[in-house]
C-alpha atoms as a PDB file:
ATOM      1  CA  MET A   1       5.943  12.539 -12.787  1.00  0.00           C
ATOM      2  CA  LYS A   2       6.171   8.941 -12.008  1.00  0.00           C
ATOM      3  CA  LYS A   3      10.071   8.587 -13.543  1.00  0.00           C
ATOM      4  CA  LEU A   4      11.046  11.772 -11.810  1.00  0.00           C
ATOM      5  CA  ILE A   5       9.772  10.198  -8.246  1.00  0.00           C
ATOM      6  CA  ARG A   6      11.858   7.253  -9.122  1.00  0.00           C
ATOM      7  CA  THR A   7      14.748   9.076  -9.948  1.00  0.00           C
ATOM      8  CA  VAL A   8      14.583  10.927  -6.733  1.00  0.00           C
ATOM      9  CA  LEU A   9      14.159   7.654  -4.846  1.00  0.00           C
ATOM     10  CA  ALA A  10      16.795   5.990  -6.574  1.00  0.00           C
ATOM     11  CA  ALA A  11      19.071   8.303  -5.637  1.00  0.00           C
ATOM     12  CA  VAL A  12      18.311   8.724  -1.726  1.00  0.00           C
ATOM     13  CA  ALA A  13      17.788   4.515  -1.812  1.00  0.00           C
ATOM     14  CA  LEU A  14      21.095   3.692   0.033  1.00  0.00           C
ATOM     15  CA  SER A  15      20.799   6.672   2.718  1.00  0.00           C
ATOM     16  CA  ALA A  16      17.132   5.793   3.071  1.00  0.00           C
ATOM     17  CA  VAL A  17      17.478   2.118   3.758  1.00  0.00           C
ATOM     18  CA  ALA A  18      20.589   2.490   5.930  1.00  0.00           C
ATOM     19  CA  ALA A  19      18.340   5.183   8.123  1.00  0.00           C
ATOM     20  CA  ILE A  20      15.168   2.951   9.050  1.00  0.00           C
ATOM     21  CA  PRO A  21      15.101  -0.059  11.540  1.00  0.00           C
ATOM     22  CA  ALA A  22      15.119  -3.241   9.807  1.00  0.00           C
ATOM     23  CA  GLN A  23      11.292  -4.412   9.634  1.00  0.00           C
ATOM     24  CA  ALA A  24      10.086  -7.424  11.336  1.00  0.00           C
ATOM     25  CA  GLY A  25       8.609  -8.594   7.676  1.00  0.00           C
ATOM     26  CA  PRO A  26       7.570  -7.323   4.251  1.00  0.00           C
ATOM     27  CA  VAL A  27       4.965  -5.250   4.710  1.00  0.00           C
ATOM     28  CA  ILE A  28       4.081  -1.085   4.695  1.00  0.00           C
ATOM     29  CA  ASP A  29       2.005  -0.635   8.117  1.00  0.00           C
ATOM     30  CA  PHE A  30       2.627   3.035   7.915  1.00  0.00           C
ATOM     31  CA  ASP A  31       3.963   3.099  11.690  1.00  0.00           C
ATOM     32  CA  GLY A  32       7.339   2.224  13.061  1.00  0.00           C
ATOM     33  CA  GLY A  33      10.098   3.072  10.667  1.00  0.00           C
ATOM     34  CA  LEU A  34       8.323   4.818   8.296  1.00  0.00           C
ATOM     35  CA  ASP A  35      10.382   7.647   6.541  1.00  0.00           C
ATOM     36  CA  THR A  36       8.226  10.758   5.737  1.00  0.00           C
ATOM     37  CA  SER A  37      11.233  12.830   4.693  1.00  0.00           C
ATOM     38  CA  LEU A  38      10.446  12.834   0.720  1.00  0.00           C
ATOM     39  CA  VAL A  39       6.790  14.370   2.047  1.00  0.00           C
ATOM     40  CA  TRP A  40       6.377  18.321   1.905  1.00  0.00           C
ATOM     41  CA  PHE A  41       3.632  18.739   4.581  1.00  0.00           C
ATOM     42  CA  PRO A  42       3.605  15.556   6.903  1.00  0.00           C
ATOM     43  CA  PRO A  43       0.969  14.046   7.639  1.00  0.00           C
ATOM     44  CA  LEU A  44      -0.801  15.480   4.481  1.00  0.00           C
ATOM     45  CA  MET A  45       0.172  13.647   1.413  1.00  0.00           C
ATOM     46  CA  THR A  46       0.670  15.628  -1.785  1.00  0.00           C
ATOM     47  CA  HIS A  47       1.428  15.301  -5.500  1.00  0.00           C
ATOM     48  CA  GLY A  48       4.686  13.798  -5.963  1.00  0.00           C
ATOM     49  CA  ASP A  49       5.498  13.193  -2.313  1.00  0.00           C
ATOM     50  CA  ALA A  50       6.530   9.682  -1.024  1.00  0.00           C
ATOM     51  CA  LEU A  51       6.844   7.511   1.819  1.00  0.00           C
ATOM     52  CA  VAL A  52       9.683   4.986   2.453  1.00  0.00           C
ATOM     53  CA  GLN A  53       9.333   1.804   4.810  1.00  0.00           C
ATOM     54  CA  GLY A  54      12.014  -1.230   4.594  1.00  0.00           C
ATOM     55  CA  ASP A  55      12.708  -1.777   1.132  1.00  0.00           C
ATOM     56  CA  TYR A  56       9.440  -0.493  -0.214  1.00  0.00           C
ATOM     57  CA  TYR A  57       8.313   3.069  -1.466  1.00  0.00           C
ATOM     58  CA  LEU A  58       4.678   4.439  -1.743  1.00  0.00           C
ATOM     59  CA  SER A  59       4.359   7.653  -3.644  1.00  0.00           C
ATOM     60  CA  THR A  60       0.796   9.679  -4.138  1.00  0.00           C
ATOM     61  CA  VAL A  61      -0.062  11.364  -7.194  1.00  0.00           C
ATOM     62  CA  SER A  62      -2.946  13.497  -8.545  1.00  0.00           C
ATOM     63  CA  THR A  63      -4.462  11.962 -11.920  1.00  0.00           C
ATOM     64  CA  LYS A  64      -6.211  15.519 -12.782  1.00  0.00           C
ATOM     65  CA  ALA A  65      -5.238  17.249 -15.837  1.00  0.00           C
ATOM     66  CA  GLY A  66      -2.819  20.097 -14.748  1.00  0.00           C
ATOM     67  CA  ALA A  67      -1.707  18.366 -11.446  1.00  0.00           C
ATOM     68  CA  ALA A  68       1.376  20.322  -9.482  1.00  0.00           C
ATOM     69  CA  ALA A  69       3.293  19.605  -6.756  1.00  0.00           C
ATOM     70  CA  GLY A  70       1.663  20.742  -3.675  1.00  0.00           C
ATOM     71  CA  ASP A  71      -1.691  19.695  -4.555  1.00  0.00           C
ATOM     72  CA  LEU A  72      -3.319  17.136  -1.902  1.00  0.00           C
ATOM     73  CA  VAL A  73      -4.343  13.937  -2.418  1.00  0.00           C
ATOM     74  CA  GLY A  74      -4.083  12.096   0.912  1.00  0.00           C
ATOM     75  CA  ALA A  75      -2.833  12.146   4.830  1.00  0.00           C
ATOM     76  CA  LEU A  76      -1.378   9.761   7.438  1.00  0.00           C
ATOM     77  CA  VAL A  77      -4.345   9.357   9.664  1.00  0.00           C
ATOM     78  CA  ASP A  78      -4.106   8.414  13.542  1.00  0.00           C
ATOM     79  CA  GLY A  79      -6.707   6.049  13.627  1.00  0.00           C
ATOM     80  CA  SER A  80      -6.784   6.114  17.375  1.00  0.00           C
ATOM     81  CA  ASP A  81      -8.442   9.781  17.043  1.00  0.00           C
ATOM     82  CA  VAL A  82      -9.939   9.827  13.388  1.00  0.00           C
ATOM     83  CA  ALA A  83     -12.412  12.198  14.581  1.00  0.00           C
ATOM     84  CA  SER A  84      -9.906  15.025  14.545  1.00  0.00           C
ATOM     85  CA  THR A  85      -7.078  13.541  12.056  1.00  0.00           C
ATOM     86  CA  CYS A  86      -9.550  12.521   9.431  1.00  0.00           C
ATOM     87  CA  MET A  87     -10.223  16.047   8.263  1.00  0.00           C
ATOM     88  CA  SER A  88     -14.184  15.576   8.802  1.00  0.00           C
ATOM     89  CA  LEU A  89     -14.321  12.625   6.391  1.00  0.00           C
ATOM     90  CA  VAL A  90     -15.944   9.496   7.615  1.00  0.00           C
ATOM     91  CA  CYS A  91     -12.914   7.470   8.207  1.00  0.00           C
ATOM     92  CA  PRO A  92     -13.119   3.408   9.378  1.00  0.00           C
ATOM     93  CA  THR A  93     -12.915   3.458  13.154  1.00  0.00           C
ATOM     94  CA  ASN A  94     -11.565  -0.353  13.614  1.00  0.00           C
ATOM     95  CA  ASN A  95      -7.965   0.828  13.289  1.00  0.00           C
ATOM     96  CA  SER A  96      -5.867   2.255  15.948  1.00  0.00           C
ATOM     97  CA  THR A  97      -2.727   2.547  14.426  1.00  0.00           C
ATOM     98  CA  GLN A  98      -1.493   4.852  11.631  1.00  0.00           C
ATOM     99  CA  PHE A  99      -2.957   4.158   8.310  1.00  0.00           C
ATOM    100  CA  LEU A 100      -3.198   6.023   4.732  1.00  0.00           C
ATOM    101  CA  ALA A 101      -6.164   8.098   3.371  1.00  0.00           C
ATOM    102  CA  MET A 102      -6.282   8.813  -0.182  1.00  0.00           C
ATOM    103  CA  LEU A 103      -8.558  11.621  -0.634  1.00  0.00           C
ATOM    104  CA  ASN A 104      -9.361  13.792  -4.065  1.00  0.00           C
ATOM    105  CA  ASP A 105      -9.106  10.554  -6.474  1.00  0.00           C
ATOM    106  CA  GLY A 106      -5.866  10.586  -5.618  1.00  0.00           C
ATOM    107  CA  LEU A 107      -3.426   7.395  -6.784  1.00  0.00           C
ATOM    108  CA  PRO A 108      -1.157   5.851  -4.500  1.00  0.00           C
ATOM    109  CA  PHE A 109       1.539   3.327  -6.327  1.00  0.00           C
ATOM    110  CA  ILE A 110       3.974   1.157  -4.324  1.00  0.00           C
ATOM    111  CA  GLY A 111       7.699  -0.157  -5.589  1.00  0.00           C
ATOM    112  CA  ARG A 112      10.897  -1.512  -4.127  1.00  0.00           C
ATOM    113  CA  LEU A 113      14.194   1.315  -3.718  1.00  0.00           C
ATOM    114  CA  ASP A 114      16.273  -1.055  -5.929  1.00  0.00           C
ATOM    115  CA  GLY A 115      13.647  -1.513  -8.663  1.00  0.00           C
ATOM    116  CA  ALA A 116      13.706  -5.016  -8.280  1.00  0.00           C
ATOM    117  CA  GLY A 117      10.441  -7.082  -8.892  1.00  0.00           C
ATOM    118  CA  PHE A 118       8.116  -7.991  -5.804  1.00  0.00           C
ATOM    119  CA  GLN A 119       4.830  -9.946  -5.106  1.00  0.00           C
ATOM    120  CA  ILE A 120       2.005  -8.523  -3.050  1.00  0.00           C
ATOM    121  CA  LYS A 121       0.185 -10.992  -1.101  1.00  0.00           C
ATOM    122  CA  SER A 122      -2.750  -8.892   0.725  1.00  0.00           C
ATOM    123  CA  VAL A 123      -3.892  -5.389   2.105  1.00  0.00           C
ATOM    124  CA  ASP A 124      -6.158  -3.901   4.679  1.00  0.00           C
ATOM    125  CA  ALA A 125      -8.451  -1.313   2.982  1.00  0.00           C
ATOM    126  CA  SER A 126     -12.005   0.537   3.652  1.00  0.00           C
ATOM    127  CA  PHE A 127     -13.649   3.527   1.643  1.00  0.00           C
ATOM    128  CA  ILE A 128     -13.634   6.967   3.244  1.00  0.00           C
ATOM    129  CA  ALA A 129     -16.958   8.508   2.675  1.00  0.00           C
ATOM    130  CA  ALA A 130     -17.691  12.646   2.584  1.00  0.00           C
ATOM    131  CA  ALA A 131     -19.314  13.432   5.713  1.00  0.00           C
ATOM    132  CA  GLY A 132     -23.099  13.066   5.461  1.00  0.00           C
ATOM    133  CA  ALA A 133     -23.125  11.461   2.136  1.00  0.00           C
ATOM    134  CA  ALA A 134     -25.403   8.517   1.570  1.00  0.00           C
ATOM    135  CA  VAL A 135     -23.233   5.683   0.947  1.00  0.00           C
ATOM    136  CA  PRO A 136     -24.708   2.444  -0.807  1.00  0.00           C
ATOM    137  CA  PRO A 137     -23.796  -1.018  -0.091  1.00  0.00           C
ATOM    138  CA  LEU A 138     -21.323  -1.452  -2.784  1.00  0.00           C
ATOM    139  CA  ALA A 139     -19.323   1.966  -1.928  1.00  0.00           C
ATOM    140  CA  MET A 140     -16.258   1.518  -4.112  1.00  0.00           C
ATOM    141  CA  ILE A 141     -14.473  -0.840  -6.600  1.00  0.00           C
ATOM    142  CA  LEU A 142     -10.698  -0.741  -5.692  1.00  0.00           C
ATOM    143  CA  ARG A 143      -8.667  -1.560  -8.947  1.00  0.00           C
ATOM    144  CA  VAL A 144      -5.056  -2.876  -8.076  1.00  0.00           C
ATOM    145  CA  TYR A 145      -2.857  -2.657 -10.985  1.00  0.00           C
ATOM    146  CA  GLY A 146       0.362  -4.640 -11.235  1.00  0.00           C
ATOM    147  CA  PHE A 147       3.170  -3.909 -13.766  1.00  0.00           C
ATOM    148  CA  THR A 148       5.736  -6.410 -14.872  1.00  0.00           C
ATOM    149  CA  ASP A 149       9.458  -5.550 -15.693  1.00  0.00           C
ATOM    150  CA  ILE A 150       8.289  -6.388 -19.402  1.00  0.00           C
ATOM    151  CA  GLY A 151       5.357  -4.426 -19.865  1.00  0.00           C
ATOM    152  CA  GLY A 152       2.918  -6.955 -18.863  1.00  0.00           C
ATOM    153  CA  VAL A 153      -0.183  -5.156 -16.836  1.00  0.00           C
ATOM    154  CA  PHE A 154      -2.242  -7.290 -14.707  1.00  0.00           C
ATOM    155  CA  PHE A 155      -5.649  -6.286 -11.980  1.00  0.00           C
ATOM    156  CA  GLU A 156      -7.488  -7.397  -9.565  1.00  0.00           C
ATOM    157  CA  ASP A 157     -10.404  -5.575  -7.965  1.00  0.00           C
ATOM    158  CA  ILE A 158     -11.651  -5.292  -4.697  1.00  0.00           C
ATOM    159  CA  LEU A 159     -15.102  -4.472  -3.698  1.00  0.00           C
ATOM    160  CA  LEU A 160     -15.253  -2.239  -0.811  1.00  0.00           C
ATOM    161  CA  PRO A 161     -18.767  -2.244   1.017  1.00  0.00           C
ATOM    162  CA  GLY A 162     -20.340   0.615   2.846  1.00  0.00           C
ATOM    163  CA  PRO A 163     -20.975   1.230   6.502  1.00  0.00           C
ATOM    164  CA  VAL A 164     -21.979  -1.685   8.519  1.00  0.00           C
ATOM    165  CA  GLY A 165     -24.049  -1.283  11.329  1.00  0.00           C
ATOM    166  CA  GLY A 166     -23.465   2.190  10.585  1.00  0.00           C
ATOM    167  CA  VAL A 167     -19.697   2.653  10.729  1.00  0.00           C
ATOM    168  CA  LEU A 168     -16.759   1.776   7.944  1.00  0.00           C
ATOM    169  CA  GLY A 169     -14.268  -0.589   8.833  1.00  0.00           C
ATOM    170  CA  PHE A 170     -10.855  -1.845   7.651  1.00  0.00           C
ATOM    171  CA  ALA A 171     -11.003  -5.367   6.316  1.00  0.00           C
ATOM    172  CA  SER A 172      -8.171  -7.911   5.016  1.00  0.00           C
ATOM    173  CA  TYR A 173      -7.966  -8.706   1.193  1.00  0.00           C
ATOM    174  CA  ASP A 174      -6.019 -11.507   0.198  1.00  0.00           C
ATOM    175  CA  PHE A 175      -4.532 -11.736  -3.284  1.00  0.00           C
ATOM    176  CA  SER A 176      -5.449 -14.477  -5.652  1.00  0.00           C
ATOM    177  CA  ASP A 177      -2.898 -16.809  -6.297  1.00  0.00           C
ATOM    178  CA  ALA A 178      -2.603 -15.693 -10.176  1.00  0.00           C
ATOM    179  CA  PHE A 179      -2.305 -12.315  -8.620  1.00  0.00           C
ATOM    180  CA  SER A 180       0.115 -12.556  -5.896  1.00  0.00           C
ATOM    181  CA  GLY A 181       2.270 -15.293  -7.759  1.00  0.00           C
ATOM    182  CA  ARG A 182       3.360 -12.597 -10.249  1.00  0.00           C
ATOM    183  CA  SER A 183       6.584 -10.392  -9.573  1.00  0.00           C
ATOM    184  CA  TYR A 184       5.756  -6.846 -10.533  1.00  0.00           C
ATOM    185  CA  VAL A 185       8.027  -3.553 -10.522  1.00  0.00           C
ATOM    186  CA  GLU A 186       5.413  -1.522  -9.724  1.00  0.00           C
ATOM    187  CA  VAL A 187       1.470  -1.479  -8.362  1.00  0.00           C
ATOM    188  CA  ASP A 188      -1.118   1.236  -8.178  1.00  0.00           C
ATOM    189  CA  PHE A 189      -4.207   1.514  -6.392  1.00  0.00           C
ATOM    190  CA  TYR A 190      -7.178   2.892  -8.043  1.00  0.00           C
ATOM    191  CA  GLY A 191     -10.543   3.824  -6.409  1.00  0.00           C
ATOM    192  CA  TYR A 192     -13.759   3.978  -8.387  1.00  0.00           C
ATOM    193  CA  SER A 193     -16.581   5.156  -6.358  1.00  0.00           C
ATOM    194  CA  CYS A 194     -20.086   3.781  -6.592  1.00  0.00           C
ATOM    195  CA  ASN A 195     -23.845   5.608  -6.534  1.00  0.00           C
ATOM    196  CA  ALA A 196     -27.185   3.335  -5.640  1.00  0.00           C
ATOM    197  CA  ALA A 197     -27.282   2.368  -9.517  1.00  0.00           C
ATOM    198  CA  GLY A 198     -24.113   0.746  -9.468  1.00  0.00           C
ATOM    199  CA  SER A 199     -22.363   3.290 -11.311  1.00  0.00           C
ATOM    200  CA  CYS A 200     -18.639   3.972 -10.323  1.00  0.00           C
ATOM    201  CA  THR A 201     -16.556   6.560 -11.205  1.00  0.00           C
ATOM    202  CA  ARG A 202     -13.185   8.085  -9.976  1.00  0.00           C
ATOM    203  CA  SER A 203     -13.767  11.762 -11.448  1.00  0.00           C
ATOM    204  CA  ALA A 204     -15.878  13.330  -8.642  1.00  0.00           C
ATOM    205  CA  ASP A 205     -13.608  13.633  -5.574  1.00  0.00           C
ATOM    206  CA  THR A 206     -15.442  10.685  -3.917  1.00  0.00           C
ATOM    207  CA  ALA A 207     -12.892   7.843  -5.084  1.00  0.00           C
ATOM    208  CA  GLN A 208     -11.668   7.978  -1.495  1.00  0.00           C
ATOM    209  CA  PHE A 209      -9.770   5.305   0.464  1.00  0.00           C
ATOM    210  CA  ALA A 210      -7.490   3.904   3.106  1.00  0.00           C
ATOM    211  CA  LEU A 211      -5.075   1.383   3.133  1.00  0.00           C
ATOM    212  CA  ASP A 212      -2.806  -0.143   5.783  1.00  0.00           C
ATOM    213  CA  ASN A 213      -0.557  -3.427   6.309  1.00  0.00           C
ATOM    214  CA  ILE A 214       0.372  -3.677   2.592  1.00  0.00           C
ATOM    215  CA  ALA A 215       1.810  -7.118   2.990  1.00  0.00           C
ATOM    216  CA  PHE A 216       4.585  -8.810   0.193  1.00  0.00           C
ATOM    217  CA  VAL A 217       5.507 -12.271  -0.420  1.00  0.00           C
ATOM    218  CA  PRO A 218       8.682 -13.075   1.325  1.00  0.00           C
ATOM    219  CA  GLU A 219      11.795 -12.723  -0.827  1.00  0.00           C
ATOM    220  CA  PRO A 220      13.671 -15.842  -2.002  1.00  0.00           C
ATOM    221  CA  SER A 221      16.608 -14.722  -0.114  1.00  0.00           C
ATOM    222  CA  SER A 222      14.665 -14.826   3.228  1.00  0.00           C
ATOM    223  CA  LEU A 223      12.979 -17.918   2.240  1.00  0.00           C
ATOM    224  CA  ALA A 224      16.748 -19.059   1.662  1.00  0.00           C
ATOM    225  CA  LEU A 225      17.746 -18.030   4.718  1.00  0.00           C
ATOM    226  CA  PHE A 226      14.475 -19.626   6.434  1.00  0.00           C
ATOM    227  CA  GLY A 227      15.497 -22.913   4.642  1.00  0.00           C
ATOM    228  CA  LEU A 228      19.456 -22.657   6.114  1.00  0.00           C
ATOM    229  CA  ALA A 229      17.668 -22.004   9.834  1.00  0.00           C
ATOM    230  CA  VAL A 230      15.542 -25.017   9.444  1.00  0.00           C
ATOM    231  CA  ALA A 231      18.585 -27.404   8.034  1.00  0.00           C
ATOM    232  CA  GLY A 232      20.776 -26.101  10.783  1.00  0.00           C
ATOM    233  CA  LEU A 233      18.434 -26.965  13.576  1.00  0.00           C
ATOM    234  CA  ALA A 234      17.682 -30.267  11.933  1.00  0.00           C
ATOM    235  CA  LEU A 235      21.470 -31.172  11.738  1.00  0.00           C
ATOM    236  CA  ALA A 236      21.708 -30.208  15.553  1.00  0.00           C
ATOM    237  CA  ARG A 237      19.021 -32.334  16.519  1.00  0.00           C
ATOM    238  CA  ARG A 238      20.354 -34.916  14.573  1.00  0.00           C
ATOM    239  CA  ARG A 239      23.762 -34.777  16.379  1.00  0.00           C
ATOM    240  CA  ARG A 240      22.349 -34.468  19.788  1.00  0.00           C
ATOM    241  CA  ASN A 241      20.300 -37.983  19.003  1.00  0.00           C
ATOM    242  CA  SER A 242      23.623 -39.270  17.796  1.00  0.00           C
ATOM    243  CA  ASN A 243      25.167 -38.145  20.893  1.00  0.00           C
ATOM    244  CA  ALA A 244      22.805 -39.535  23.267  1.00  0.00           C
END
């Protein structure tokens, strides 16, 4: 299924990039410039759907046996009105912008439209609880897998807490230097919901989580342009000093 999604994305990459306004930085924030043309029933996200923002795509799939197109795996949620857009679930309340909610043990994975490698820097994340469910202090292990172009697989765990002061909220998580320092062609997010005994699973439709502001390490070309700009400023300053 992932191979088919990548083929479709490659076919539309040029038109998609041309149609999306330039982004302020390398980040998926699910807001300005978000292309939902590859989503069947937006804001609902189903098996095989894909979002495009800037140079990146995020696709959602079901990992259940017999998964088929149209199976619900997530939704785009309006953070300013979670009461009516989070489908009777308990979503984080400290984010007023749009974010991605993953449901039914769904799996999101990201990559670049051109298939090139990238480095992931940080992400905002939160657990999403079922209405009325008892949530332990450690609500979820969010395991983030990075796949390199030569077959290497690395992962890093993010521990998502339960309610604090009675409410769930987003927090920002920076990846370690070891994880963010590697270049990946795909990054997957697997949620494992935990019970009071500390047992965590992703097979009970309770591994639900929210993502926002997936940030990437600036690309070398961007750094090079920044370096040229700095060099230009220094040269201009030197010329002004010599003419003074």
